[in-house]
């Protein structure tokens, strides 16, 4: 029988006590992997999150660290602009980072700054860049526990519209339980 041999692992003091929520390899630089982290146990208590950009050149410390005040639940690289990384968070917000900006780890776009309705009201569990063609460019699509599948435009800041709103249907089997 053949055994798998671990060549290296990406871990450091920053990632201790956090679980990996998503992994995405850069579409151009396959040596660059983005990993999002959140807390081990889900709770109403806000806990910090992390996105680390790792390279096999240094598995002991990330190339770049993007910190957040809440857990990072998902991420995805842009295919058209592989320097852009979209991240979804446990509090329902999303952010886009431009990793060509060397000493600036602040997001270039974030839903926290949006006024009014539209943002997710619960955790974002999936985030994907979608190529809408040469006329429309790329947009971001997210899905959240709030039951919404939402498309985000990045052309003039961050704007969003719902593609699908899922309704919760009561299951008679669970009636009276919990």
PDB file of N, CA, C and O in Angstrom, residues 39-99:
ATOM      1  N   UNK A  39     -12.944  31.311  13.542  1.00  0.00           N
ATOM      2  CA  UNK A  39     -12.856  30.637  14.827  1.00  0.00           C
ATOM      3  C   UNK A  39     -13.340  29.194  14.721  1.00  0.00           C
ATOM      4  O   UNK A  39     -14.035  28.833  13.787  1.00  0.00           O
ATOM      5  N   UNK A  40     -12.960  28.361  15.679  1.00  0.00           N
ATOM      6  CA  UNK A  40     -13.375  26.964  15.689  1.00  0.00           C
ATOM      7  C   UNK A  40     -14.854  26.802  15.977  1.00  0.00           C
ATOM      8  O   UNK A  40     -15.519  25.983  15.396  1.00  0.00           O
ATOM      9  N   UNK A  41     -15.376  27.589  16.913  1.00  0.00           N
ATOM     10  CA  UNK A  41     -16.771  27.428  17.311  1.00  0.00           C
ATOM     11  C   UNK A  41     -17.554  28.650  16.880  1.00  0.00           C
ATOM     12  O   UNK A  41     -17.126  29.789  17.068  1.00  0.00           O
ATOM     13  N   UNK A  42     -18.746  28.408  16.301  1.00  0.00           N
ATOM     14  CA  UNK A  42     -19.595  29.518  15.893  1.00  0.00           C
ATOM     15  C   UNK A  42     -20.352  30.031  17.105  1.00  0.00           C
ATOM     16  O   UNK A  42     -20.858  29.282  17.913  1.00  0.00           O
ATOM     17  N   UNK A  43     -20.406  31.344  17.224  1.00  0.00           N
ATOM     18  CA  UNK A  43     -21.127  31.949  18.331  1.00  0.00           C
ATOM     19  C   UNK A  43     -21.497  33.367  17.950  1.00  0.00           C
ATOM     20  O   UNK A  43     -21.074  33.889  16.922  1.00  0.00           O
ATOM     21  N   UNK A  44     -22.301  33.993  18.779  1.00  0.00           N
ATOM     22  CA  UNK A  44     -22.672  35.382  18.542  1.00  0.00           C
ATOM     23  C   UNK A  44     -21.526  36.328  18.881  1.00  0.00           C
ATOM     24  O   UNK A  44     -21.505  37.475  18.459  1.00  0.00           O
ATOM     25  N   UNK A  45     -20.579  35.821  19.647  1.00  0.00           N
ATOM     26  CA  UNK A  45     -19.426  36.624  20.018  1.00  0.00           C
ATOM     27  C   UNK A  45     -18.565  36.881  18.784  1.00  0.00           C
ATOM     28  O   UNK A  45     -18.236  35.967  18.033  1.00  0.00           O
ATOM     29  N   UNK A  46     -18.218  38.159  18.541  1.00  0.00           N
ATOM     30  CA  UNK A  46     -17.389  38.487  17.382  1.00  0.00           C
ATOM     31  C   UNK A  46     -15.950  38.086  17.649  1.00  0.00           C
ATOM     32  O   UNK A  46     -15.383  38.418  18.671  1.00  0.00           O
ATOM     33  N   UNK A  47     -15.388  37.350  16.715  1.00  0.00           N
ATOM     34  CA  UNK A  47     -13.985  36.957  16.818  1.00  0.00           C
ATOM     35  C   UNK A  47     -13.284  37.339  15.534  1.00  0.00           C
ATOM     36  O   UNK A  47     -13.874  37.331  14.465  1.00  0.00           O
ATOM     37  N   UNK A  48     -12.026  37.632  15.643  1.00  0.00           N
ATOM     38  CA  UNK A  48     -11.288  38.117  14.475  1.00  0.00           C
ATOM     39  C   UNK A  48     -11.068  37.016  13.444  1.00  0.00           C
ATOM     40  O   UNK A  48     -11.127  35.838  13.742  1.00  0.00           O
ATOM     41  N   UNK A  49     -10.840  37.452  12.218  1.00  0.00           N
ATOM     42  CA  UNK A  49     -10.580  36.549  11.114  1.00  0.00           C
ATOM     43  C   UNK A  49      -9.274  36.916  10.433  1.00  0.00           C
ATOM     44  O   UNK A  49      -8.614  37.897  10.800  1.00  0.00           O
ATOM     45  N   UNK A  50      -8.937  36.143   9.437  1.00  0.00           N
ATOM     46  CA  UNK A  50      -7.631  36.275   8.827  1.00  0.00           C
ATOM     47  C   UNK A  50      -7.684  35.722   7.421  1.00  0.00           C
ATOM     48  O   UNK A  50      -8.370  34.741   7.152  1.00  0.00           O
ATOM     49  N   UNK A  51      -6.952  36.359   6.510  1.00  0.00           N
ATOM     50  CA  UNK A  51      -6.647  35.781   5.207  1.00  0.00           C
ATOM     51  C   UNK A  51      -5.132  35.813   5.092  1.00  0.00           C
ATOM     52  O   UNK A  51      -4.507  36.857   5.282  1.00  0.00           O
ATOM     53  N   UNK A  52      -4.547  34.656   4.821  1.00  0.00           N
ATOM     54  CA  UNK A  52      -3.097  34.570   4.638  1.00  0.00           C
ATOM     55  C   UNK A  52      -2.797  34.158   3.208  1.00  0.00           C
ATOM     56  O   UNK A  52      -3.458  33.280   2.659  1.00  0.00           O
ATOM     57  N   UNK A  53      -1.804  34.806   2.628  1.00  0.00           N
ATOM     58  CA  UNK A  53      -1.312  34.434   1.310  1.00  0.00           C
ATOM     59  C   UNK A  53      -0.016  33.664   1.507  1.00  0.00           C
ATOM     60  O   UNK A  53       0.965  34.210   2.016  1.00  0.00           O
ATOM     61  N   UNK A  54      -0.050  32.384   1.137  1.00  0.00           N
ATOM     62  CA  UNK A  54       1.062  31.490   1.383  1.00  0.00           C
ATOM     63  C   UNK A  54       1.786  31.148   0.094  1.00  0.00           C
ATOM     64  O   UNK A  54       1.188  31.125  -0.974  1.00  0.00           O
ATOM     65  N   UNK A  55       3.069  30.832   0.229  1.00  0.00           N
ATOM     66  CA  UNK A  55       3.893  30.384  -0.886  1.00  0.00           C
ATOM     67  C   UNK A  55       4.743  29.221  -0.405  1.00  0.00           C
ATOM     68  O   UNK A  55       5.188  29.212   0.741  1.00  0.00           O
ATOM     69  N   UNK A  56       5.001  28.233  -1.271  1.00  0.00           N
ATOM     70  CA  UNK A  56       5.874  27.131  -0.849  1.00  0.00           C
ATOM     71  C   UNK A  56       7.300  27.585  -0.547  1.00  0.00           C
ATOM     72  O   UNK A  56       8.060  26.865   0.078  1.00  0.00           O
ATOM     73  N   UNK A  57       7.630  28.804  -0.954  1.00  0.00           N
ATOM     74  CA  UNK A  57       8.966  29.327  -0.665  1.00  0.00           C
ATOM     75  C   UNK A  57       9.168  29.539   0.839  1.00  0.00           C
ATOM     76  O   UNK A  57      10.283  29.497   1.326  1.00  0.00           O
ATOM     77  N   UNK A  58       8.062  29.801   1.560  1.00  0.00           N
ATOM     78  CA  UNK A  58       8.159  30.003   3.002  1.00  0.00           C
ATOM     79  C   UNK A  58       6.896  29.470   3.687  1.00  0.00           C
ATOM     80  O   UNK A  58       5.969  30.227   3.954  1.00  0.00           O
ATOM     81  N   UNK A  59       6.832  28.169   3.991  1.00  0.00           N
ATOM     82  CA  UNK A  59       5.641  27.613   4.639  1.00  0.00           C
ATOM     83  C   UNK A  59       5.521  27.965   6.123  1.00  0.00           C
ATOM     84  O   UNK A  59       4.520  27.653   6.748  1.00  0.00           O
ATOM     85  N   UNK A  60       6.525  28.632   6.669  1.00  0.00           N
ATOM     86  CA  UNK A  60       6.509  28.985   8.088  1.00  0.00           C
ATOM     87  C   UNK A  60       5.855  30.343   8.368  1.00  0.00           C
ATOM     88  O   UNK A  60       5.467  30.623   9.497  1.00  0.00           O
ATOM     89  N   UNK A  61       5.749  31.195   7.332  1.00  0.00           N
ATOM     90  CA  UNK A  61       5.148  32.519   7.531  1.00  0.00           C
ATOM     91  C   UNK A  61       4.519  32.987   6.220  1.00  0.00           C
ATOM     92  O   UNK A  61       5.133  32.836   5.159  1.00  0.00           O
ATOM     93  N   UNK A  62       3.319  33.554   6.273  1.00  0.00           N
ATOM     94  CA  UNK A  62       2.650  33.975   5.030  1.00  0.00           C
ATOM     95  C   UNK A  62       3.351  35.164   4.359  1.00  0.00           C
ATOM     96  O   UNK A  62       3.986  35.980   5.022  1.00  0.00           O
ATOM     97  N   UNK A  63       3.193  35.222   3.041  1.00  0.00           N
ATOM     98  CA  UNK A  63       3.725  36.336   2.260  1.00  0.00           C
ATOM     99  C   UNK A  63       2.992  37.636   2.607  1.00  0.00           C
ATOM    100  O   UNK A  63       3.576  38.709   2.600  1.00  0.00           O
ATOM    101  N   UNK A  64       1.708  37.497   2.917  1.00  0.00           N
ATOM    102  CA  UNK A  64       0.875  38.661   3.216  1.00  0.00           C
ATOM    103  C   UNK A  64      -0.226  38.235   4.172  1.00  0.00           C
ATOM    104  O   UNK A  64      -0.702  37.110   4.114  1.00  0.00           O
ATOM    105  N   UNK A  65      -0.631  39.149   5.049  1.00  0.00           N
ATOM    106  CA  UNK A  65      -1.678  38.870   6.027  1.00  0.00           C
ATOM    107  C   UNK A  65      -2.733  39.966   5.937  1.00  0.00           C
ATOM    108  O   UNK A  65      -2.411  41.152   6.013  1.00  0.00           O
ATOM    109  N   UNK A  66      -3.985  39.567   5.760  1.00  0.00           N
ATOM    110  CA  UNK A  66      -5.113  40.496   5.726  1.00  0.00           C
ATOM    111  C   UNK A  66      -5.979  40.193   6.944  1.00  0.00           C
ATOM    112  O   UNK A  66      -6.599  39.145   7.029  1.00  0.00           O
ATOM    113  N   UNK A  67      -6.007  41.111   7.892  1.00  0.00           N
ATOM    114  CA  UNK A  67      -6.736  40.888   9.145  1.00  0.00           C
ATOM    115  C   UNK A  67      -8.147  41.466   9.054  1.00  0.00           C
ATOM    116  O   UNK A  67      -8.389  42.425   8.334  1.00  0.00           O
ATOM    117  N   UNK A  68      -9.068  40.862   9.803  1.00  0.00           N
ATOM    118  CA  UNK A  68     -10.440  41.375   9.867  1.00  0.00           C
ATOM    119  C   UNK A  68     -10.974  41.212  11.282  1.00  0.00           C
ATOM    120  O   UNK A  68     -10.479  40.388  12.051  1.00  0.00           O
ATOM    121  N   UNK A  69     -11.997  41.985  11.593  1.00  0.00           N
ATOM    122  CA  UNK A  69     -12.564  41.940  12.944  1.00  0.00           C
ATOM    123  C   UNK A  69     -13.529  40.771  13.118  1.00  0.00           C
ATOM    124  O   UNK A  69     -13.955  40.471  14.224  1.00  0.00           O
ATOM    125  N   UNK A  70     -13.902  40.116  12.011  1.00  0.00           N
ATOM    126  CA  UNK A  70     -14.778  38.930  12.054  1.00  0.00           C
ATOM    127  C   UNK A  70     -14.165  37.834  11.197  1.00  0.00           C
ATOM    128  O   UNK A  70     -13.289  38.090  10.377  1.00  0.00           O
ATOM    129  N   UNK A  71     -14.652  36.611  11.376  1.00  0.00           N
ATOM    130  CA  UNK A  71     -14.121  35.476  10.634  1.00  0.00           C
ATOM    131  C   UNK A  71     -14.293  35.615   9.138  1.00  0.00           C
ATOM    132  O   UNK A  71     -15.332  36.077   8.660  1.00  0.00           O
ATOM    133  N   UNK A  72     -13.262  35.234   8.393  1.00  0.00           N
ATOM    134  CA  UNK A  72     -13.326  35.192   6.934  1.00  0.00           C
ATOM    135  C   UNK A  72     -13.823  33.804   6.539  1.00  0.00           C
ATOM    136  O   UNK A  72     -13.203  32.803   6.876  1.00  0.00           O
ATOM    137  N   UNK A  73     -14.950  33.732   5.850  1.00  0.00           N
ATOM    138  CA  UNK A  73     -15.600  32.452   5.571  1.00  0.00           C
ATOM    139  C   UNK A  73     -15.305  31.894   4.185  1.00  0.00           C
ATOM    140  O   UNK A  73     -15.390  30.686   3.975  1.00  0.00           O
ATOM    141  N   UNK A  74     -14.990  32.765   3.210  1.00  0.00           N
ATOM    142  CA  UNK A  74     -14.778  32.298   1.842  1.00  0.00           C
ATOM    143  C   UNK A  74     -13.979  33.334   1.068  1.00  0.00           C
ATOM    144  O   UNK A  74     -13.920  34.508   1.454  1.00  0.00           O
ATOM    145  N   UNK A  75     -13.375  32.887  -0.042  1.00  0.00           N
ATOM    146  CA  UNK A  75     -12.620  33.817  -0.879  1.00  0.00           C
ATOM    147  C   UNK A  75     -12.505  33.274  -2.291  1.00  0.00           C
ATOM    148  O   UNK A  75     -12.720  32.096  -2.539  1.00  0.00           O
ATOM    149  N   UNK A  76     -12.175  34.171  -3.227  1.00  0.00           N
ATOM    150  CA  UNK A  76     -11.981  33.770  -4.618  1.00  0.00           C
ATOM    151  C   UNK A  76     -11.153  34.828  -5.337  1.00  0.00           C
ATOM    152  O   UNK A  76     -11.299  36.026  -5.093  1.00  0.00           O
ATOM    153  N   UNK A  77     -10.265  34.358  -6.230  1.00  0.00           N
ATOM    154  CA  UNK A  77      -9.445  35.244  -7.054  1.00  0.00           C
ATOM    155  C   UNK A  77     -10.202  35.618  -8.319  1.00  0.00           C
ATOM    156  O   UNK A  77     -10.884  34.781  -8.914  1.00  0.00           O
ATOM    157  N   UNK A  78     -10.031  36.845  -8.778  1.00  0.00           N
ATOM    158  CA  UNK A  78     -10.547  37.258 -10.084  1.00  0.00           C
ATOM    159  C   UNK A  78      -9.754  36.546 -11.173  1.00  0.00           C
ATOM    160  O   UNK A  78      -8.531  36.439 -11.090  1.00  0.00           O
ATOM    161  N   UNK A  79     -10.461  36.073 -12.204  1.00  0.00           N
ATOM    162  CA  UNK A  79      -9.771  35.430 -13.333  1.00  0.00           C
ATOM    163  C   UNK A  79      -9.241  36.487 -14.304  1.00  0.00           C
ATOM    164  O   UNK A  79      -8.189  36.312 -14.893  1.00  0.00           O
ATOM    165  N   UNK A  80      -9.973  37.595 -14.472  1.00  0.00           N
ATOM    166  CA  UNK A  80      -9.555  38.651 -15.407  1.00  0.00           C
ATOM    167  C   UNK A  80      -8.478  39.543 -14.819  1.00  0.00           C
ATOM    168  O   UNK A  80      -7.631  40.062 -15.533  1.00  0.00           O
ATOM    169  N   UNK A  81      -8.543  39.761 -13.503  1.00  0.00           N
ATOM    170  CA  UNK A  81      -7.564  40.604 -12.799  1.00  0.00           C
ATOM    171  C   UNK A  81      -7.052  39.817 -11.599  1.00  0.00           C
ATOM    172  O   UNK A  81      -7.531  39.998 -10.477  1.00  0.00           O
ATOM    173  N   UNK A  82      -6.062  38.916 -11.809  1.00  0.00           N
ATOM    174  CA  UNK A  82      -5.637  37.995 -10.748  1.00  0.00           C
ATOM    175  C   UNK A  82      -4.970  38.649  -9.546  1.00  0.00           C
ATOM    176  O   UNK A  82      -4.590  37.960  -8.609  1.00  0.00           O
ATOM    177  N   UNK A  83      -4.856  39.972  -9.557  1.00  0.00           N
ATOM    178  CA  UNK A  83      -4.378  40.693  -8.383  1.00  0.00           C
ATOM    179  C   UNK A  83      -5.536  41.018  -7.426  1.00  0.00           C
ATOM    180  O   UNK A  83      -5.309  41.477  -6.313  1.00  0.00           O
ATOM    181  N   UNK A  84      -6.785  40.783  -7.854  1.00  0.00           N
ATOM    182  CA  UNK A  84      -7.957  41.077  -7.020  1.00  0.00           C
ATOM    183  C   UNK A  84      -8.443  39.823  -6.313  1.00  0.00           C
ATOM    184  O   UNK A  84      -8.638  38.776  -6.934  1.00  0.00           O
ATOM    185  N   UNK A  85      -8.635  39.944  -5.013  1.00  0.00           N
ATOM    186  CA  UNK A  85      -9.116  38.848  -4.183  1.00  0.00           C
ATOM    187  C   UNK A  85     -10.392  39.297  -3.479  1.00  0.00           C
ATOM    188  O   UNK A  85     -10.391  40.313  -2.771  1.00  0.00           O
ATOM    189  N   UNK A  86     -11.488  38.553  -3.678  1.00  0.00           N
ATOM    190  CA  UNK A  86     -12.758  38.840  -3.003  1.00  0.00           C
ATOM    191  C   UNK A  86     -12.878  37.936  -1.785  1.00  0.00           C
ATOM    192  O   UNK A  86     -12.563  36.745  -1.857  1.00  0.00           O
ATOM    193  N   UNK A  87     -13.336  38.509  -0.662  1.00  0.00           N
ATOM    194  CA  UNK A  87     -13.440  37.764   0.593  1.00  0.00           C
ATOM    195  C   UNK A  87     -14.834  37.971   1.182  1.00  0.00           C
ATOM    196  O   UNK A  87     -15.346  39.098   1.216  1.00  0.00           O
ATOM    197  N   UNK A  88     -15.453  36.888   1.647  1.00  0.00           N
ATOM    198  CA  UNK A  88     -16.735  36.952   2.349  1.00  0.00           C
ATOM    199  C   UNK A  88     -16.512  36.730   3.831  1.00  0.00           C
ATOM    200  O   UNK A  88     -15.591  35.996   4.227  1.00  0.00           O
ATOM    201  N   UNK A  89     -17.369  37.340   4.658  1.00  0.00           N
ATOM    202  CA  UNK A  89     -17.176  37.303   6.111  1.00  0.00           C
ATOM    203  C   UNK A  89     -18.395  36.762   6.853  1.00  0.00           C
ATOM    204  O   UNK A  89     -19.518  36.757   6.337  1.00  0.00           O
ATOM    205  N   UNK A  90     -18.157  36.362   8.086  1.00  0.00           N
ATOM    206  CA  UNK A  90     -19.182  35.779   8.957  1.00  0.00           C
ATOM    207  C   UNK A  90     -20.309  36.757   9.275  1.00  0.00           C
ATOM    208  O   UNK A  90     -21.436  36.357   9.532  1.00  0.00           O
ATOM    209  N   UNK A  91     -20.029  38.062   9.238  1.00  0.00           N
ATOM    210  CA  UNK A  91     -21.065  39.057   9.558  1.00  0.00           C
ATOM    211  C   UNK A  91     -21.873  39.483   8.340  1.00  0.00           C
ATOM    212  O   UNK A  91     -22.711  40.373   8.434  1.00  0.00           O
ATOM    213  N   UNK A  92     -21.641  38.869   7.162  1.00  0.00           N
ATOM    214  CA  UNK A  92     -22.409  39.180   5.967  1.00  0.00           C
ATOM    215  C   UNK A  92     -21.750  40.177   5.028  1.00  0.00           C
ATOM    216  O   UNK A  92     -22.253  40.420   3.939  1.00  0.00           O
ATOM    217  N   UNK A  93     -20.643  40.755   5.424  1.00  0.00           N
ATOM    218  CA  UNK A  93     -19.950  41.713   4.573  1.00  0.00           C
ATOM    219  C   UNK A  93     -19.030  41.003   3.585  1.00  0.00           C
ATOM    220  O   UNK A  93     -18.667  39.845   3.780  1.00  0.00           O
ATOM    221  N   UNK A  94     -18.664  41.732   2.523  1.00  0.00           N
ATOM    222  CA  UNK A  94     -17.647  41.258   1.602  1.00  0.00           C
ATOM    223  C   UNK A  94     -16.627  42.373   1.406  1.00  0.00           C
ATOM    224  O   UNK A  94     -16.907  43.541   1.700  1.00  0.00           O
ATOM    225  N   UNK A  95     -15.450  42.004   0.906  1.00  0.00           N
ATOM    226  CA  UNK A  95     -14.413  42.990   0.611  1.00  0.00           C
ATOM    227  C   UNK A  95     -13.607  42.515  -0.585  1.00  0.00           C
ATOM    228  O   UNK A  95     -13.511  41.320  -0.853  1.00  0.00           O
ATOM    229  N   UNK A  96     -13.047  43.476  -1.319  1.00  0.00           N
ATOM    230  CA  UNK A  96     -12.163  43.179  -2.446  1.00  0.00           C
ATOM    231  C   UNK A  96     -10.819  43.824  -2.152  1.00  0.00           C
ATOM    232  O   UNK A  96     -10.752  45.019  -1.833  1.00  0.00           O
ATOM    233  N   UNK A  97      -9.762  43.027  -2.259  1.00  0.00           N
ATOM    234  CA  UNK A  97      -8.404  43.503  -2.007  1.00  0.00           C
ATOM    235  C   UNK A  97      -7.630  43.515  -3.316  1.00  0.00           C
ATOM    236  O   UNK A  97      -7.740  42.581  -4.117  1.00  0.00           O
ATOM    237  N   UNK A  98      -6.841  44.580  -3.528  1.00  0.00           N
ATOM    238  CA  UNK A  98      -5.943  44.662  -4.677  1.00  0.00           C
ATOM    239  C   UNK A  98      -4.539  44.377  -4.163  1.00  0.00           C
ATOM    240  O   UNK A  98      -3.932  45.209  -3.495  1.00  0.00           O
ATOM    241  N   UNK A  99      -4.016  43.205  -4.480  1.00  0.00           N
ATOM    242  CA  UNK A  99      -2.746  42.779  -3.914  1.00  0.00           C
ATOM    243  C   UNK A  99      -1.539  43.340  -4.656  1.00  0.00           C
ATOM    244  O   UNK A  99      -0.405  43.070  -4.276  1.00  0.00           O
TER     245      UNK A  99
END
